């Protein structure tokens, strides 16, 4: 039997409708609208599209998004000065600096400059530490969205064998922690993992976040497994594809998330959710 295909777009839309309602209630009762500042440095076309989509989603749900577009030769000091200014602005509840940053800017210094209580991406070491402890404040948006997808299909995470491919700070590591906190048995694989196929084949849940087009094939997947594709790879012909070879894996998996239309829309919905939660905290509702 062919896999069920996750409709990330539809699920994200349902979540965004709920967020819109909660934003309206917050505004009605307190006069506060959740505010997000999105900072884009340089002119990477993919990053520009992501930031534009995030701003559009905010506008639709009644949040206020401010886009800060800085040129590629912006200095680290200039960027830090902008972050300090936004940190102090009470109308802004969430700050995101779109990654990757140009090579002359130190990611770590920039991410640490964001006030932890406005760090809606959850990348600040404080928020990472809270996640490691199992008591998170802001959970990074992509892994948070994947957990919402797994919950939407009522998959049993407790006791499951989960394999996370990729060990990035944005996806792989927080993803593994979230699954672990839900009592999955988690293996993190990466470029130096030996016999990756046989490790993957043990998994009830596979999260692919390695950035290699069509890397995961049916032979690497246990029959009926849940496969979540986080990859966004642009091929030479312009096509957008994931890390999973969709056509082969759909004959083997029980559930499969497509690219596009799977994880991507969920990431944006979770950014809105984190920004709303931050505004609710700011008025003492949380
Ligand atoms: N670049 C790729 N994914 C992300 C993300 O979730 N947040 C930010 N700020 N940059 C990214």
Short mmCIF file of C-alpha atoms and ligand atoms in Angstrom, two decimals:
data_model
loop_
_atom_site.label_atom_id
_atom_site.label_comp_id
_atom_site.label_asym_id
_atom_site.label_seq_id
_atom_site.Cartn_x
_atom_site.Cartn_y
_atom_site.Cartn_z
CA UNK A 1 0.00 0.00 0.00
CA UNK A 2 1.24 3.49 -0.79
CA UNK A 3 2.09 5.84 2.08
CA UNK A 4 -0.33 8.40 3.47
CA UNK A 5 0.95 11.80 2.44
CA UNK A 6 1.12 14.52 5.11
CA UNK A 7 -0.67 17.70 4.12
CA UNK A 8 1.54 20.17 5.97
CA UNK A 9 -0.13 23.08 4.22
CA UNK A 10 -3.60 22.15 5.48
CA UNK A 11 -2.42 21.45 9.03
CA UNK A 12 -0.45 24.73 9.12
CA UNK A 13 -3.52 26.57 7.86
CA UNK A 14 -5.66 25.13 10.68
CA UNK A 15 -3.06 26.16 13.25
CA UNK A 16 -2.83 29.64 11.74
CA UNK A 17 -6.60 30.09 12.03
CA UNK A 18 -6.37 29.28 15.75
CA UNK A 19 -3.45 31.70 16.12
CA UNK A 20 -5.44 34.43 14.38
CA UNK A 21 -8.26 33.95 16.89
CA UNK A 22 -5.86 34.09 19.85
CA UNK A 23 -4.16 37.20 18.43
CA UNK A 24 -7.57 38.89 18.16
CA UNK A 25 -8.44 37.98 21.78
CA UNK A 26 -5.09 39.31 23.02
CA UNK A 27 -5.61 42.57 21.15
CA UNK A 28 -9.20 42.97 22.34
CA UNK A 29 -8.34 42.42 26.01
CA UNK A 30 -4.96 44.17 26.23
CA UNK A 31 -4.48 46.37 23.16
CA UNK A 32 -1.29 44.42 22.42
CA UNK A 33 -0.54 42.98 18.99
CA UNK A 34 2.30 40.44 18.78
CA UNK A 35 5.23 42.08 17.00
CA UNK A 36 7.97 40.26 15.09
CA UNK A 37 11.20 41.78 13.78
CA UNK A 38 12.77 39.79 10.94
CA UNK A 39 16.33 40.70 10.01
CA UNK A 40 17.79 39.69 6.66
CA UNK A 41 21.44 40.44 5.92
CA UNK A 42 22.58 40.19 2.32
CA UNK A 43 20.74 39.15 -0.81
CA UNK A 44 20.53 35.36 -0.73
CA UNK A 45 17.40 34.80 -2.86
CA UNK A 46 16.15 31.78 -0.88
CA UNK A 47 16.48 33.65 2.44
CA UNK A 48 14.64 36.65 0.95
CA UNK A 49 11.74 34.36 -0.02
CA UNK A 50 11.63 32.75 3.46
CA UNK A 51 11.53 36.15 5.17
CA UNK A 52 8.86 37.42 2.80
CA UNK A 53 6.71 34.33 3.46
CA UNK A 54 7.13 34.78 7.21
CA UNK A 55 6.07 38.42 6.96
CA UNK A 56 3.03 37.56 4.82
CA UNK A 57 1.94 34.88 7.29
CA UNK A 58 2.22 37.40 10.15
CA UNK A 59 0.15 39.98 8.26
CA UNK A 60 -2.59 37.43 7.56
CA UNK A 61 -2.83 36.30 11.20
CA UNK A 62 -2.91 39.85 12.62
CA UNK A 63 0.65 39.95 13.97
CA UNK A 64 2.80 42.97 13.12
CA UNK A 65 5.99 42.07 11.25
CA UNK A 66 8.83 44.50 10.67
CA UNK A 67 11.31 43.49 8.00
CA UNK A 68 14.86 44.82 8.34
CA UNK A 69 16.82 44.31 5.14
CA UNK A 70 20.51 45.03 5.53
CA UNK A 71 23.13 45.00 2.79
CA UNK A 72 25.64 42.15 2.51
CA UNK A 73 28.47 44.41 3.71
CA UNK A 74 26.73 45.38 6.95
CA UNK A 75 29.27 45.07 9.76
CA UNK A 76 28.73 42.84 12.78
CA UNK A 77 28.70 45.94 14.99
CA UNK A 78 25.91 47.51 12.92
CA UNK A 79 23.87 44.33 13.14
CA UNK A 80 24.43 44.08 16.90
CA UNK A 81 23.38 47.72 17.33
CA UNK A 82 20.11 47.02 15.50
CA UNK A 83 19.44 43.95 17.66
CA UNK A 84 20.07 45.99 20.84
CA UNK A 85 17.58 48.57 19.64
CA UNK A 86 14.91 45.94 18.91
CA UNK A 87 15.62 44.13 22.20
CA UNK A 88 14.59 47.35 23.97
CA UNK A 89 11.44 47.96 21.88
CA UNK A 90 8.36 46.90 23.88
CA UNK A 91 6.24 46.57 20.71
CA UNK A 92 8.46 43.70 19.50
CA UNK A 93 7.97 40.28 21.10
CA UNK A 94 9.95 38.18 18.65
CA UNK A 95 13.25 38.69 16.85
CA UNK A 96 14.59 36.46 14.13
CA UNK A 97 17.85 36.82 12.26
CA UNK A 98 17.56 34.81 9.06
CA UNK A 99 20.43 32.33 8.64
CA UNK A 100 22.86 31.89 7.00
CA UNK A 101 24.62 35.17 7.72
CA UNK A 102 27.44 36.47 5.48
CA UNK A 103 30.79 34.85 6.36
CA UNK A 104 32.28 37.97 7.99
CA UNK A 105 29.60 37.85 10.71
CA UNK A 106 29.87 35.46 13.66
CA UNK A 107 26.55 33.58 14.05
CA UNK A 108 27.16 32.78 17.68
CA UNK A 109 27.80 36.40 18.70
CA UNK A 110 24.69 37.55 16.85
CA UNK A 111 22.37 34.84 18.18
CA UNK A 112 23.60 35.46 21.73
CA UNK A 113 22.82 39.17 21.36
CA UNK A 114 19.10 38.49 20.95
CA UNK A 115 17.22 38.88 24.23
CA UNK A 116 16.35 35.27 25.23
CA UNK A 117 12.73 36.23 26.00
CA UNK A 118 12.34 37.47 22.38
CA UNK A 119 14.27 34.60 20.76
CA UNK A 120 11.34 33.07 18.86
CA UNK A 121 13.72 30.88 16.80
CA UNK A 122 14.93 29.27 20.03
CA UNK A 123 18.59 29.43 18.93
CA UNK A 124 19.99 31.39 21.91
CA UNK A 125 22.13 29.20 24.22
CA UNK A 126 19.70 29.95 27.08
CA UNK A 127 16.79 28.53 25.10
CA UNK A 128 18.89 25.62 23.85
CA UNK A 129 19.83 24.88 27.46
CA UNK A 130 16.19 24.97 28.56
CA UNK A 131 15.40 22.53 25.76
CA UNK A 132 18.18 20.17 26.86
CA UNK A 133 16.75 20.28 30.40
CA UNK A 134 13.33 19.32 29.05
CA UNK A 135 11.77 22.59 30.18
CA UNK A 136 11.81 24.69 27.00
CA UNK A 137 10.64 28.28 26.61
CA UNK A 138 11.00 28.70 22.83
CA UNK A 139 11.38 25.52 20.77
CA UNK A 140 13.04 25.94 17.33
CA UNK A 141 10.28 26.23 14.74
CA UNK A 142 11.06 23.34 12.36
CA UNK A 143 11.39 20.59 15.01
CA UNK A 144 8.36 22.03 16.85
CA UNK A 145 6.37 21.85 13.61
CA UNK A 146 7.45 18.24 13.04
CA UNK A 147 6.26 17.25 16.52
CA UNK A 148 2.90 18.86 15.71
CA UNK A 149 2.77 16.79 12.50
CA UNK A 150 3.53 13.58 14.39
CA UNK A 151 0.85 14.43 16.95
CA UNK A 152 -1.67 15.22 14.22
CA UNK A 153 -1.46 11.66 12.91
CA UNK A 154 -1.48 10.31 16.47
CA UNK A 155 1.72 8.40 15.91
CA UNK A 156 3.00 6.59 18.95
CA UNK A 157 6.29 8.25 19.78
CA UNK A 158 6.82 6.65 23.20
CA UNK A 159 9.07 3.63 22.84
CA UNK A 160 9.49 4.12 19.08
CA UNK A 161 12.84 3.86 17.35
CA UNK A 162 13.50 7.29 15.85
CA UNK A 163 16.39 8.12 13.52
CA UNK A 164 17.30 11.76 12.95
CA UNK A 165 19.56 12.31 9.95
CA UNK A 166 21.54 15.50 10.46
CA UNK A 167 22.98 17.15 13.56
CA UNK A 168 22.42 20.85 12.95
CA UNK A 169 21.54 23.24 15.75
CA UNK A 170 18.49 24.40 13.82
CA UNK A 171 16.93 20.97 13.19
CA UNK A 172 18.81 17.77 14.03
CA UNK A 173 19.83 18.33 17.65
CA UNK A 174 16.61 19.98 18.88
CA UNK A 175 14.58 17.37 16.97
CA UNK A 176 16.40 14.54 18.71
CA UNK A 177 15.80 16.16 22.11
CA UNK A 178 12.08 16.65 21.50
CA UNK A 179 11.69 13.01 20.48
CA UNK A 180 13.74 11.91 23.48
CA UNK A 181 11.55 13.93 25.85
CA UNK A 182 8.58 12.06 24.41
CA UNK A 183 10.33 8.79 25.27
CA UNK A 184 11.43 7.71 21.80
CA UNK A 185 14.71 5.81 21.46
CA UNK A 186 16.68 8.27 19.35
CA UNK A 187 19.67 7.77 17.08
CA UNK A 188 21.32 10.76 15.41
CA UNK A 189 23.06 9.93 12.12
CA UNK A 190 25.41 12.16 10.15
CA UNK A 191 27.95 12.15 7.34
CA UNK A 192 30.34 9.84 9.22
CA UNK A 193 27.77 7.29 10.36
CA UNK A 194 28.72 3.77 9.29
CA UNK A 195 26.13 1.70 7.48
CA UNK A 196 23.51 4.39 7.55
CA UNK A 197 21.06 2.23 5.59
CA UNK A 198 20.88 -0.47 8.20
CA UNK A 199 20.49 2.10 11.02
CA UNK A 200 17.65 3.79 9.11
CA UNK A 201 15.96 0.48 8.39
CA UNK A 202 15.45 -0.06 12.16
CA UNK A 203 13.48 3.17 12.49
CA UNK A 204 9.76 3.61 13.09
CA UNK A 205 10.24 7.35 12.57
CA UNK A 206 12.82 8.85 10.18
CA UNK A 207 13.53 12.60 10.14
CA UNK A 208 15.70 13.52 7.14
CA UNK A 209 17.56 16.82 7.50
CA UNK A 210 20.86 16.35 5.69
CA UNK A 211 20.52 18.60 2.65
CA UNK A 212 21.20 15.92 0.02
CA UNK A 213 18.60 15.62 -2.73
CA UNK A 214 16.84 12.22 -2.98
CA UNK A 215 19.31 10.67 -0.51
CA UNK A 216 16.80 8.46 1.32
CA UNK A 217 15.53 5.59 -0.81
CA UNK A 218 13.01 2.80 -0.20
CA UNK A 219 15.76 0.29 0.68
CA UNK A 220 16.62 2.43 3.75
CA UNK A 221 13.07 2.46 5.12
CA UNK A 222 11.22 -0.12 7.21
CA UNK A 223 7.79 -1.03 5.85
CA UNK A 224 5.20 1.30 7.33
CA UNK A 225 7.67 3.78 8.88
CA UNK A 226 6.88 7.48 9.27
CA UNK A 227 9.23 9.54 7.09
CA UNK A 228 9.53 13.31 7.52
CA UNK A 229 11.49 15.18 4.87
CA UNK A 230 13.07 18.43 6.07
CA UNK A 231 15.31 18.90 3.02
CA UNK A 232 14.87 21.84 0.66
CA UNK A 233 17.26 21.30 -2.25
CA UNK A 234 17.24 23.26 -5.48
CA UNK A 235 18.24 21.11 -8.50
CA UNK A 236 20.05 22.51 -11.56
CA UNK A 237 16.77 22.56 -13.48
CA UNK A 238 15.24 24.77 -10.75
CA UNK A 239 13.07 22.02 -9.22
CA UNK A 240 12.69 22.02 -5.43
CA UNK A 241 13.17 18.55 -3.90
CA UNK A 242 13.65 17.07 -0.46
CA UNK A 243 16.22 14.68 1.02
CA UNK A 244 13.85 11.79 0.38
CA UNK A 245 13.36 10.05 -2.95
CA UNK A 246 9.61 10.55 -2.77
CA UNK A 247 8.59 8.19 -5.58
CA UNK A 248 10.48 5.19 -4.22
CA UNK A 249 9.86 5.82 -0.49
CA UNK A 250 6.10 6.30 -0.89
CA UNK A 251 5.78 2.61 -1.76
CA UNK A 252 7.47 1.62 1.51
CA UNK A 253 6.61 4.23 4.17
CA UNK A 254 3.36 4.37 6.16
CA UNK A 255 3.42 8.17 6.22
CA UNK A 256 5.53 10.51 4.11
CA UNK A 257 5.85 14.29 4.13
CA UNK A 258 6.28 15.91 0.71
CA UNK A 259 8.54 18.77 -0.40
CA UNK A 260 7.15 21.32 -0.90
CA UNK A 261 3.96 21.32 1.20
CA UNK A 262 5.16 19.26 4.17
CA UNK A 263 7.43 20.67 6.87
CA UNK A 264 7.91 24.16 5.33
CA UNK A 265 4.44 25.57 6.08
CA UNK A 266 4.61 24.09 9.59
CA UNK A 267 7.85 25.98 10.34
CA UNK A 268 6.15 29.28 9.58
CA UNK A 269 3.06 28.41 11.64
CA UNK A 270 5.32 27.63 14.62
CA UNK A 271 7.10 30.97 14.26
CA UNK A 272 3.72 32.69 14.58
CA UNK A 273 2.90 30.47 17.55
CA UNK A 274 6.18 31.32 19.30
CA UNK A 275 5.67 35.03 18.68
CA UNK A 276 2.11 34.88 20.02
CA UNK A 277 3.31 33.00 23.12
CA UNK A 278 6.01 35.63 23.66
CA UNK A 279 3.43 38.44 23.52
CA UNK A 280 1.15 36.51 25.89
CA UNK A 281 4.07 36.15 28.31
CA UNK A 282 4.83 39.88 28.02
CA UNK A 283 1.32 40.72 29.29
CA UNK A 284 1.47 38.06 32.04
CA UNK A 285 -0.88 35.58 30.43
CA UNK A 286 1.66 32.75 30.67
N1 LIG B 1 17.46 29.45 8.06
C1 LIG B 1 16.97 28.22 7.80
N2 LIG B 1 16.01 27.89 8.70
C2 LIG B 1 15.91 28.93 9.54
C3 LIG B 1 15.09 29.19 10.68
O1 LIG B 1 14.25 28.37 11.11
N3 LIG B 1 15.28 30.39 11.28
C4 LIG B 1 16.18 31.29 10.83
N4 LIG B 1 16.32 32.44 11.50
N5 LIG B 1 16.96 31.08 9.80
C5 LIG B 1 16.81 29.91 9.15
#
